[in-house]
Amino acid sequence: MVSPGKPSPRSAVKPLSNEQVAKLSRLHHLVNPMRNHPTGPRKDNIAEINAQNPKATQRLLDACAAVVRSRCKVKAWGLERVPEDGVFITACTHVTLFDVFIPMASLFYQGRRPRYMAKAEMASWPIIGKWFQLVGMQPVPRRKGEALAIENESIRILTSGRPLTIWPEGTLTRDPKKWPMSLKPGMAYIALETCKKLGRQVPIYPAATWGAASINHWWPWPRKNVVMGFGEAVDYADLIEDMDSWEGEPPKAAVHELTRRVRESLEAIEAEIRGEQPPAEGYWDYRSMKRVPRD
């Protein structure tokens, strides 16, 4: 299935400047996420690591880090928030393919091994598709009628004790200026249904990556700045106060509100990284392919 619309070209946005990175470094402790334990000593989740093809995963991780370092100067903040154990969801922006590799590698280097939802086509890519499956990719068929099966598998992953990484926009953003666009409701449904099954709130961490949209992959030099912000967990305790009384699926109002909170958290982190304000007229809606007012 081909997604409608096309991502805007590199010329639509400016590269992330050295001055802006310096400004961010005064506000946050920026680290290099492409190395082991970038935030300092911590306890690796050995059970997760051993359960996920440890040798193959380490080789892919190191290869991924080498490619990223060759094409950009990457920094991150907030990775100390990554729990050493227990389930959580990471909700990531999807401006470029770097938004897949940088959060994945960052969490792996922090000693966790989340499963992650990715389009099923990636599983059939030569060579690299097999590697992706080895390190925990959960293929997502982007066809009508598949949503329930995808959501149920995601819930199973979380309730089994493994963290999960999701790109809730569902595809590369179609926003002409590359801001986070409308999110699919599946991420919120997965989180709320998992909360009900576990009897507690499951942390959702927003992770926004910016700077890679300006990289020319044929000639990436000089290397561009790329920064990822790993934000504070989104608070939605109020949305699950009455979860014991839910009949069937989580209420649509709760799904909508949690989706809104996550999207606005991603937008706020990206705005801080870019040093810009998002468009005042609203966010990009994937269905209508135009801006709509914020809720």
Coordinates of C-alpha atoms in Angstrom, one line a residue:
M1 CA 0.0 0.0 0.0
V2 CA 1.4 3.4 -1.1
S3 CA 0.9 6.2 1.3
P4 CA -0.7 9.3 -0.2
G5 CA 1.2 12.5 -0.5
K6 CA 5.0 13.0 -0.6
P7 CA 7.4 14.3 2.1
S8 CA 8.6 17.8 1.3
P9 CA 12.1 18.2 -0.1
R10 CA 15.2 19.0 1.9
S11 CA 15.0 22.6 0.7
A12 CA 11.8 23.1 2.7
V13 CA 13.7 23.5 6.0
K14 CA 17.0 24.9 7.2
P15 CA 19.8 22.7 8.6
L16 CA 20.1 22.7 12.4
S17 CA 22.8 25.3 13.1
N18 CA 25.8 25.1 15.4
E19 CA 24.4 28.1 17.2
Q20 CA 21.1 26.4 18.0
V21 CA 22.9 23.2 19.2
A22 CA 25.1 25.4 21.5
K23 CA 21.9 27.0 22.8
L24 CA 20.4 23.6 23.5
S25 CA 23.6 22.5 25.3
R26 CA 23.1 25.3 27.8
L27 CA 19.6 24.1 28.5
H28 CA 20.2 20.4 28.5
H29 CA 23.0 17.9 29.0
L30 CA 23.6 16.8 25.5
V31 CA 25.3 13.4 25.0
N32 CA 26.4 11.2 22.1
P33 CA 23.7 8.5 22.0
M34 CA 25.7 6.4 19.6
R35 CA 27.9 4.8 22.3
N36 CA 27.4 2.5 25.2
H37 CA 25.7 4.1 28.3
P38 CA 25.8 7.7 27.0
T39 CA 24.3 9.1 30.2
G40 CA 26.7 7.3 32.5
P41 CA 26.9 3.9 34.3
R42 CA 23.6 2.0 34.5
K43 CA 22.3 -1.5 34.7
D44 CA 21.7 -3.3 31.4
N45 CA 18.6 -5.4 31.1
I46 CA 20.4 -8.7 30.6
A47 CA 17.2 -10.8 30.2
E48 CA 16.0 -8.6 27.3
I49 CA 19.5 -8.5 25.7
N50 CA 19.9 -12.3 25.8
A51 CA 16.4 -12.9 24.5
Q52 CA 16.9 -10.8 21.4
N53 CA 19.7 -12.4 19.4
P54 CA 22.5 -10.6 21.3
K55 CA 25.4 -11.1 18.9
A56 CA 23.4 -10.2 15.8
T57 CA 21.8 -7.2 17.6
Q58 CA 25.2 -5.9 18.7
R59 CA 26.6 -6.2 15.2
L60 CA 23.7 -4.3 13.7
L61 CA 23.8 -1.7 16.5
D62 CA 27.5 -1.0 15.9
A63 CA 27.0 -0.9 12.1
C64 CA 24.0 1.5 12.5
A65 CA 26.0 3.8 14.8
A66 CA 28.9 3.9 12.4
V67 CA 26.7 4.9 9.5
V68 CA 24.9 7.6 11.6
R69 CA 28.2 9.0 12.8
S70 CA 29.5 9.2 9.2
R71 CA 26.5 11.3 8.1
C72 CA 25.7 13.6 11.0
K73 CA 26.8 14.9 14.4
V74 CA 24.2 13.4 16.6
K75 CA 23.4 14.5 20.2
A76 CA 20.5 13.7 22.5
W77 CA 19.1 14.7 25.9
G78 CA 16.8 13.0 28.3
L79 CA 18.0 9.4 27.8
E80 CA 18.5 9.1 31.6
R81 CA 14.7 8.8 31.7
V82 CA 14.9 5.3 30.0
P83 CA 13.9 2.8 32.7
E84 CA 16.3 0.1 33.5
D85 CA 13.5 -2.4 33.6
G86 CA 9.7 -2.6 33.2
V87 CA 7.5 -1.9 30.2
F88 CA 7.2 1.5 28.5
I89 CA 6.2 2.9 25.2
T90 CA 8.4 5.3 23.2
A91 CA 6.5 7.4 20.7
C92 CA 8.8 8.9 18.0
T93 CA 8.5 11.5 15.3
H94 CA 8.9 10.4 11.7
V95 CA 10.5 13.1 9.7
T96 CA 13.1 10.9 8.0
L97 CA 14.5 7.4 8.3
F98 CA 17.0 8.7 10.9
D99 CA 14.0 8.9 13.2
V100 CA 13.9 5.1 13.2
F101 CA 17.6 4.4 13.7
I102 CA 18.5 7.0 16.2
P103 CA 15.8 6.2 18.8
M104 CA 16.4 2.5 18.3
A105 CA 20.2 2.7 18.7
S106 CA 19.9 5.1 21.7
L107 CA 17.6 2.8 23.6
F108 CA 19.8 -0.2 22.7
Y109 CA 22.9 1.5 24.0
Q110 CA 21.0 2.3 27.2
G111 CA 20.7 -1.4 27.8
R112 CA 17.1 -2.0 26.7
R113 CA 15.7 -4.0 23.8
P114 CA 12.3 -2.7 22.9
R115 CA 10.3 -4.4 20.1
Y116 CA 9.4 -1.8 17.5
M117 CA 6.6 -1.6 15.0
A118 CA 7.7 -1.0 11.4
K119 CA 6.1 -1.2 8.0
A120 CA 6.0 -4.8 6.7
E121 CA 7.8 -3.9 3.5
M122 CA 11.0 -3.4 5.5
A123 CA 11.1 -7.1 6.3
S124 CA 11.5 -7.9 2.6
W125 CA 14.4 -5.6 2.0
P126 CA 17.5 -7.5 0.9
I127 CA 19.9 -8.4 3.7
I128 CA 18.8 -5.6 6.1
G129 CA 15.3 -6.9 6.3
K130 CA 16.5 -10.1 8.0
W131 CA 18.6 -8.1 10.4
F132 CA 15.6 -6.0 11.4
Q133 CA 13.6 -9.0 12.2
L134 CA 16.5 -10.5 14.2
V135 CA 16.6 -7.4 16.5
G136 CA 12.9 -7.2 17.2
M137 CA 11.0 -5.6 14.4
Q138 CA 7.3 -6.3 14.4
P139 CA 6.2 -6.0 10.8
V140 CA 3.1 -3.9 10.3
P141 CA 1.0 -4.7 7.2
R142 CA -0.5 -1.3 6.1
R143 CA -3.7 -2.7 4.7
K144 CA -7.3 -2.2 5.8
G145 CA -8.5 -4.9 8.2
E146 CA -5.0 -5.4 9.8
A147 CA -5.2 -2.7 12.5
L148 CA -6.8 -5.0 15.2
A149 CA -4.2 -7.7 14.8
I150 CA -1.4 -5.2 15.0
E151 CA -2.8 -3.6 18.1
N152 CA -3.3 -7.0 19.8
E153 CA 0.3 -8.0 19.1
S154 CA 1.5 -4.7 20.5
I155 CA -0.5 -5.3 23.6
R156 CA 0.8 -8.8 23.9
I157 CA 4.4 -7.5 23.7
L158 CA 3.8 -5.0 26.5
T159 CA 2.0 -7.3 28.8
S160 CA 4.7 -9.9 28.4
G161 CA 7.2 -7.4 29.9
R162 CA 8.9 -5.9 26.8
P163 CA 9.0 -2.2 26.0
L164 CA 7.6 -1.0 22.6
T165 CA 8.7 1.7 20.2
I166 CA 6.1 3.2 17.9
W167 CA 6.1 5.9 15.2
P168 CA 2.4 6.9 15.6
E169 CA 2.3 9.1 12.5
G170 CA 2.3 5.8 10.6
T171 CA 4.6 7.1 7.8
L172 CA 6.9 10.0 7.1
T173 CA 5.3 13.3 8.0
R174 CA 3.6 15.0 5.1
D175 CA 3.7 18.4 6.8
P176 CA 5.4 20.8 4.2
K177 CA 7.6 22.2 7.0
K178 CA 8.2 18.7 8.5
W179 CA 6.4 19.2 11.8
P180 CA 4.7 16.2 13.5
M181 CA 1.4 15.6 11.7
S182 CA -1.8 13.9 12.9
L183 CA -1.2 10.6 14.8
K184 CA -2.9 7.3 14.3
P185 CA -5.2 6.4 17.2
G186 CA -3.7 2.9 17.5
M187 CA -0.9 4.0 19.8
A188 CA -3.3 5.5 22.4
Y189 CA -5.5 2.4 22.1
I190 CA -2.6 0.1 22.7
A191 CA -1.5 2.1 25.8
L192 CA -4.9 2.4 27.3
E193 CA -5.8 -1.3 26.8
T194 CA -2.4 -2.3 28.2
C195 CA -3.0 -0.2 31.3
K196 CA -6.3 -2.0 31.8
K197 CA -4.7 -5.4 31.6
L198 CA -1.8 -4.5 33.9
G199 CA -3.8 -2.4 36.3
R200 CA -1.5 0.6 36.1
Q201 CA -0.3 3.4 33.9
V202 CA 2.3 2.5 31.3
P203 CA 4.8 5.3 30.7
I204 CA 4.8 6.9 27.3
Y205 CA 7.9 8.8 26.4
P206 CA 7.9 11.2 23.4
A207 CA 11.1 11.2 21.4
A208 CA 11.6 13.9 18.7
T209 CA 14.5 13.9 16.3
W210 CA 15.4 16.9 14.2
G211 CA 18.2 17.9 11.8
A212 CA 18.4 14.8 9.5
A213 CA 15.9 16.3 7.1
S214 CA 18.7 18.5 5.6
I215 CA 21.1 15.5 4.9
N216 CA 21.9 14.8 1.3
H217 CA 22.4 11.0 1.4
W218 CA 24.4 10.9 -1.8
W219 CA 26.8 13.5 -0.4
P220 CA 26.3 14.0 3.3
W221 CA 29.4 16.1 4.0
P222 CA 29.9 18.3 5.8
R223 CA 28.0 16.4 8.4
K224 CA 24.8 18.0 9.7
N225 CA 23.7 18.4 13.3
V226 CA 21.0 16.0 14.5
V227 CA 19.5 16.3 17.9
M228 CA 17.0 13.9 19.7
G229 CA 15.0 15.0 22.7
F230 CA 13.7 12.2 24.9
G231 CA 10.9 13.9 26.8
E232 CA 9.3 13.4 30.2
A233 CA 6.6 10.7 30.3
V234 CA 3.2 11.9 29.2
D235 CA 0.8 12.0 32.2
Y236 CA -2.6 10.4 31.5
A237 CA -3.5 9.1 34.9
D238 CA -6.8 11.0 34.7
L239 CA -7.8 9.0 31.5
I240 CA -7.6 5.6 33.2
E241 CA -9.2 6.4 36.6
D242 CA -12.3 4.5 35.6
M243 CA -10.7 1.8 33.5
D244 CA -12.2 -1.0 35.6
S245 CA -15.6 0.1 34.4
W246 CA -14.7 0.1 30.7
E247 CA -16.9 -2.3 28.7
G248 CA -15.0 -3.5 25.7
E249 CA -12.5 -1.1 24.2
P250 CA -11.2 2.1 25.8
P251 CA -13.5 5.1 25.4
K252 CA -13.0 7.0 22.2
A253 CA -12.8 10.2 24.1
A254 CA -9.8 8.9 26.1
V255 CA -8.1 7.6 22.9
H256 CA -8.5 10.9 21.3
E257 CA -7.3 12.9 24.3
L258 CA -4.2 10.7 24.8
T259 CA -3.4 10.9 21.0
R260 CA -3.6 14.7 21.3
R261 CA -1.3 14.9 24.4
V262 CA 1.4 12.7 22.7
R263 CA 1.2 14.7 19.5
E264 CA 1.6 18.0 21.3
S265 CA 4.5 16.6 23.4
L266 CA 6.3 15.6 20.2
E267 CA 5.6 19.0 18.6
A268 CA 6.9 20.9 21.7
I269 CA 10.2 18.9 21.8
E270 CA 10.7 19.4 18.1
A271 CA 10.0 23.2 18.5
E272 CA 12.6 23.4 21.2
I273 CA 15.2 21.6 19.1
R274 CA 14.5 23.8 16.0
G275 CA 14.2 27.0 18.0
E276 CA 11.0 27.8 16.1
Q277 CA 7.3 27.9 16.8
P278 CA 5.1 25.4 14.9
P279 CA 2.6 26.9 12.4
A280 CA 0.0 29.0 14.3
E281 CA -2.8 27.9 12.0
G282 CA -2.6 24.3 13.2
Y283 CA -1.1 20.9 12.5
W284 CA -1.0 18.9 9.3
D285 CA -3.9 16.4 9.0
Y286 CA -3.0 13.3 7.0
R287 CA -6.5 12.5 5.9
S288 CA -7.4 15.9 4.5
M289 CA -3.8 16.9 3.6
K290 CA -4.2 20.3 5.0
R291 CA -3.7 22.2 8.3
V292 CA -6.4 21.9 10.9
P293 CA -6.7 23.9 14.1
R294 CA -5.3 22.4 17.3
D295 CA -7.8 21.0 19.8

